[in-house]
Short mmCIF file of C-alpha atoms in Angstrom, two decimals:
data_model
loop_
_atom_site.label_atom_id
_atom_site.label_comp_id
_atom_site.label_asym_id
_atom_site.label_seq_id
_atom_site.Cartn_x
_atom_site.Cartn_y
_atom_site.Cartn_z
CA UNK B 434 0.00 0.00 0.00
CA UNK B 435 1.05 3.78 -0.38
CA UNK B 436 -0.40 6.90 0.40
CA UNK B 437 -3.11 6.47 2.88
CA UNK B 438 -4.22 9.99 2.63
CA UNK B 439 -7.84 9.67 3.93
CA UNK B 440 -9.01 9.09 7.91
CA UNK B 441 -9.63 6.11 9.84
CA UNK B 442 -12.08 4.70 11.15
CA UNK B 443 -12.22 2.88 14.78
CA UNK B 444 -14.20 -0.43 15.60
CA UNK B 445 -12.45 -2.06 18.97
CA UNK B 446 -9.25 -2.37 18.93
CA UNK B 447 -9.16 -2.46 15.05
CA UNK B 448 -8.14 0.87 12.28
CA UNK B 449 -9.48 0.34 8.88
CA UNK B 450 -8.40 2.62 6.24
CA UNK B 451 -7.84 3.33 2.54
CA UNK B 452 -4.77 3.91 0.37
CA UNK B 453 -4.86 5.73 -2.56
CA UNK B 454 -2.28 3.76 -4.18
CA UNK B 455 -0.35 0.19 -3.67
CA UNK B 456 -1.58 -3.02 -3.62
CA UNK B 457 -1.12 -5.87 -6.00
CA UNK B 458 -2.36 -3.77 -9.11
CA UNK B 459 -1.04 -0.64 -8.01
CA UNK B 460 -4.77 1.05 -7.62
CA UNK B 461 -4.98 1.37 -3.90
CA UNK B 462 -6.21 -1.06 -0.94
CA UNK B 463 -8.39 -1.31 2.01
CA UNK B 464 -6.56 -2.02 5.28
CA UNK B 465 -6.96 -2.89 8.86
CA UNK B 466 -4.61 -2.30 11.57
CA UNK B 467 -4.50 -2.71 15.20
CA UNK B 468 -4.48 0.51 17.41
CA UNK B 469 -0.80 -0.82 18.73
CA UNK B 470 0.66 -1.26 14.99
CA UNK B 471 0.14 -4.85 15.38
CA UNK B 472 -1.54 -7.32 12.71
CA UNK B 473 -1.47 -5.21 9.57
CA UNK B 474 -4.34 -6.99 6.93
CA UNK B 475 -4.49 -6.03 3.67
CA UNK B 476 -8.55 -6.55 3.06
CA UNK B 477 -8.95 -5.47 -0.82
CA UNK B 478 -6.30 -4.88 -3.59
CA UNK B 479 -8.14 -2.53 -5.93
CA UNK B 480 -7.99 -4.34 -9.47
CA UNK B 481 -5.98 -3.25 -12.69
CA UNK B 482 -7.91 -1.26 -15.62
CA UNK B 483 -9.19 -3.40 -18.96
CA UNK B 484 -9.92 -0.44 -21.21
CA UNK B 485 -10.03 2.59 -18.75
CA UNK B 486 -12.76 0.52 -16.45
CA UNK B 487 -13.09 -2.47 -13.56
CA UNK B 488 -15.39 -3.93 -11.44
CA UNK B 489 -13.83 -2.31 -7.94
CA UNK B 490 -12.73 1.06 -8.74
CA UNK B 491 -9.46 2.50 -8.25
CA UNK B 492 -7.35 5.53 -5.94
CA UNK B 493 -9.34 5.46 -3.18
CA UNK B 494 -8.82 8.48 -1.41
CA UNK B 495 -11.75 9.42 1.19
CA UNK B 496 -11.90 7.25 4.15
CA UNK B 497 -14.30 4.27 5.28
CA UNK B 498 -17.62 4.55 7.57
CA UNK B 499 -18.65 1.29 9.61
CA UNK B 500 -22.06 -0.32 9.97
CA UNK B 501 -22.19 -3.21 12.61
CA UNK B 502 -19.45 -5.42 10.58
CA UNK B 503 -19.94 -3.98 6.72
CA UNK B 504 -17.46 -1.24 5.67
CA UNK B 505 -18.51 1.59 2.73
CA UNK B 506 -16.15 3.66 0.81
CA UNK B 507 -15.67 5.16 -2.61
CA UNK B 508 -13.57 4.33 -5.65
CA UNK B 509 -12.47 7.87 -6.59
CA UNK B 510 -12.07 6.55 -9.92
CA UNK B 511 -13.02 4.03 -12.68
CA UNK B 512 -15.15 1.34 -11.68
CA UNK B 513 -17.50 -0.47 -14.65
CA UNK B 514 -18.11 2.99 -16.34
CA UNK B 515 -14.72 5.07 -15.76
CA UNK B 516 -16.51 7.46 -13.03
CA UNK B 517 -15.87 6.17 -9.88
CA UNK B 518 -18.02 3.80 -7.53
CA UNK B 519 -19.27 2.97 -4.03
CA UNK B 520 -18.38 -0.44 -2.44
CA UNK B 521 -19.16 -2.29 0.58
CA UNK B 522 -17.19 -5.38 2.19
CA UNK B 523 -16.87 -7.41 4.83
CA UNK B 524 -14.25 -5.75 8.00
CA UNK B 525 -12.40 -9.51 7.64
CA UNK B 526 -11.88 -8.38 3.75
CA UNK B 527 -14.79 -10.91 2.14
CA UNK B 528 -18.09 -10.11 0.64
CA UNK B 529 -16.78 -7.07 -1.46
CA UNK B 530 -19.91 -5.58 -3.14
CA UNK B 531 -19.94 -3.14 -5.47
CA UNK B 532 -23.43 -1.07 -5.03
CA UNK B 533 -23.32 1.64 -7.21
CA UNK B 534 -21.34 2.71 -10.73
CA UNK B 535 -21.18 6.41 -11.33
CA UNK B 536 -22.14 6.96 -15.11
CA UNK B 537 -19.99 9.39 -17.37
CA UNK B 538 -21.19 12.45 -18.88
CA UNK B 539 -21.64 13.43 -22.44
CA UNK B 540 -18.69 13.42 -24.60
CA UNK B 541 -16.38 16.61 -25.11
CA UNK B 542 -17.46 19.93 -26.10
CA UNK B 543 -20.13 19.10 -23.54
CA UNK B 544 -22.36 20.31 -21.34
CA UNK B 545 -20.68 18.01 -19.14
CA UNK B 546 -23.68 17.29 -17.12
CA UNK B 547 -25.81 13.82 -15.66
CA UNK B 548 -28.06 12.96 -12.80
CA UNK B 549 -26.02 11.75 -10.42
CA UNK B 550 -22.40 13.14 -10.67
CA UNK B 551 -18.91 11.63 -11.09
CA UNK B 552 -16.19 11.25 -9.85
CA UNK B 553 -16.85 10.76 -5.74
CA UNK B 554 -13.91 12.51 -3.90
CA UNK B 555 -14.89 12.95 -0.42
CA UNK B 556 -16.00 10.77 1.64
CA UNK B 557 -19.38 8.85 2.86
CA UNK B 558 -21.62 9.71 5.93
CA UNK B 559 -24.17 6.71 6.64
CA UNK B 560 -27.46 7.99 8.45
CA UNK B 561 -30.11 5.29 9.04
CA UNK B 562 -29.87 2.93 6.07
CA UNK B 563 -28.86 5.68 3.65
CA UNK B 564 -25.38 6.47 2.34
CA UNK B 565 -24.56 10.41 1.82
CA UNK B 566 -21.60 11.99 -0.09
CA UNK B 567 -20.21 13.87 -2.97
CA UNK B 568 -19.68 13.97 -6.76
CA UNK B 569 -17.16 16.03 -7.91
CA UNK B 570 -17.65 16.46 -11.20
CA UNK B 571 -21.24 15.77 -13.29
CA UNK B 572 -25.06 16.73 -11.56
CA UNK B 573 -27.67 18.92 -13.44
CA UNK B 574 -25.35 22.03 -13.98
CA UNK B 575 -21.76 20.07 -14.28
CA UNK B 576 -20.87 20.92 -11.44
CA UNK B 577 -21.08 18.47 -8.92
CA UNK B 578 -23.78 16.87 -6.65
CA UNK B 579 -24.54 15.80 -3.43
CA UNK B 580 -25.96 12.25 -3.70
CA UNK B 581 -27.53 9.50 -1.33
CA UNK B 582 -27.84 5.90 -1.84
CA UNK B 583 -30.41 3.30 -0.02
CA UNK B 584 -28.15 0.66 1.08
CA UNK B 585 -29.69 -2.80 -0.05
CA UNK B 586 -30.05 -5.58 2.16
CA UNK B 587 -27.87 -8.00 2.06
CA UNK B 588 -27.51 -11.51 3.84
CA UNK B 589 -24.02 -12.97 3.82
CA UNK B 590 -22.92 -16.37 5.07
CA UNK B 591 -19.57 -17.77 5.24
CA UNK B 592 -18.48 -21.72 6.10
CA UNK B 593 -16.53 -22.40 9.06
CA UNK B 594 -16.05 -25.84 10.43
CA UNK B 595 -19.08 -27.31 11.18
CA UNK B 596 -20.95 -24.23 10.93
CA UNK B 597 -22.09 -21.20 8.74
CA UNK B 598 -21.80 -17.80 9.77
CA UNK B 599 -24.55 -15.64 8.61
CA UNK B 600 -24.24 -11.71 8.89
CA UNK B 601 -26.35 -8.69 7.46
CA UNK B 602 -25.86 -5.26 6.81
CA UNK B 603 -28.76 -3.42 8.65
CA UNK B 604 -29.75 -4.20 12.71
CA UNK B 605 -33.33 -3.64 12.27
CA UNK B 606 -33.69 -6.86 10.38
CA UNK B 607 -34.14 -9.80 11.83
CA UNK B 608 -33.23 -13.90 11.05
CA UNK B 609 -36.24 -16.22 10.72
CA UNK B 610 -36.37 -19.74 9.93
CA UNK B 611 -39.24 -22.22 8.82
CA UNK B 612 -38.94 -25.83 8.05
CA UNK B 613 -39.62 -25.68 4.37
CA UNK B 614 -39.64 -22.52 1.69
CA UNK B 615 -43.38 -22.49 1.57
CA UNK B 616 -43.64 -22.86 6.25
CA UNK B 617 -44.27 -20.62 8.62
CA UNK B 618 -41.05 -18.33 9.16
CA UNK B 619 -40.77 -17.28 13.01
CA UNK B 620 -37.85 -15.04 14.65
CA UNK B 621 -34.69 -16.84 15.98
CA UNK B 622 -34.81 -16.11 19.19
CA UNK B 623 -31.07 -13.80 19.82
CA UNK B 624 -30.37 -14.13 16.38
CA UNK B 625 -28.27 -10.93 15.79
CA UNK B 626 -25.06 -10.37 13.14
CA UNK B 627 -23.06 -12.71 12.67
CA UNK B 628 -25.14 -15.44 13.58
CA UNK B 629 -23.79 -18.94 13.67
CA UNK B 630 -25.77 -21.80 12.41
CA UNK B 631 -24.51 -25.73 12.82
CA UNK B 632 -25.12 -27.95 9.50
CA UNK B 633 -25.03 -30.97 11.91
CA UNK B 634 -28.70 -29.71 13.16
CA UNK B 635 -32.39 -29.92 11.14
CA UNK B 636 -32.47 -28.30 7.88
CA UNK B 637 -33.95 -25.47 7.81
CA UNK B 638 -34.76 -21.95 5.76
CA UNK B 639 -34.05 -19.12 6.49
CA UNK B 640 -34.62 -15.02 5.73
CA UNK B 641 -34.28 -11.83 6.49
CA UNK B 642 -37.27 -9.71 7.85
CA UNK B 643 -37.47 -5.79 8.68
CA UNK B 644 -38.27 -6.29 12.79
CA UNK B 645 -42.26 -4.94 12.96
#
């Protein structure tokens, strides 16, 4: 990694950050660090360009925000339509989602102008289960925007041992399970994320519900 020139953000004992450059490809990473200096992780290696674009983004350079154990940041750059992106991930490095592509604006003389901006520079504030920040370039008069994104919900699972680790990205929802697709689904009772669920035990189904 090289040039982490964005903030940090604080969970525990645990820093994650950004870089703006570094990485396997060169394009930047997302890191996390223990307060002490110990344990340095290298969660996401921004991916290398195929005709000016990538699925990731590239040159981070605002910092994360943290919800429960999801991380959100913006690709300053690139991403599947060459004007930067929004991501997600897991804080152990998995699950890396992209959720939104910034689309370009018209070609040159102009006006250089679209709905939702370009180019995100700064970085994200998370109210609720919405996702605020900045376009720099782009918006209605070419100028920029201020934007905000609904953050879908996601359910993530992840197999360890004898067990599967299920974890969402919004505390208001909560884990129900029924004995077939078609059953009655009722809450598990403490199910909050990460949830761990034996595959020793009876099959059963499982899904996410906004708590009433």
């Amino acid at each position: 990694m090289a040039l982490p020139s964005s903030g940090l953000v604080l969970s525990g004992n645990t820093l994650y950050g950004t870089a703006e450059f570094g990485g396997s490809a060169g394009k930047g990473t997302v890191f996390a660090v223990n307060a002490d200096g110990t344990d340095f992780t290298n969660l996401h290696n921004f991916s290398a360009l195929n005709n000016y674009t990538n699925e990731d983004g590239t040159n981070p350079q605002a910092g994360l925000v943290l919800s429960g154990r999801t991380l959100y940041g913006v690709g300053y750059n690139v991403g599947s339509e060459g004007y930067g992106m929004i991501f997600a991930l897991d804080t152990n490095g998995s699950h890396f989602v992209n959720l939104y592509n910034f689309v370009g604006v018209p070609p040159s003389p102009g006006p250089y102008t679209n709905s939702a901006g370009t180019y995100p520079y700064g970085g994200l504030l998370l109210s609720g289960n919405n996702l605020y920040g900045t376009g720099n370039d782009g918006g209605n008069s070419g100028n920029g925007t201020v934007f905000k994104l609904v953050i879908p919900i996601t359910l993530f699972y992840q197999n360890i041992g004898n067990a599967i680790v299920y974890s969402w990205n919004d505390p208001s929802f909560v884990l129900q399970s029924a004995p077939a697709v078609t059953g009655t689904y009722t809450n598990i009772a403490s199910a909050t994320s990460p949830y761990t669920n034996s595959i020793t035990g009876v099959q059963r189904y499982l899904r996410l519900l906004v708590s009433q």
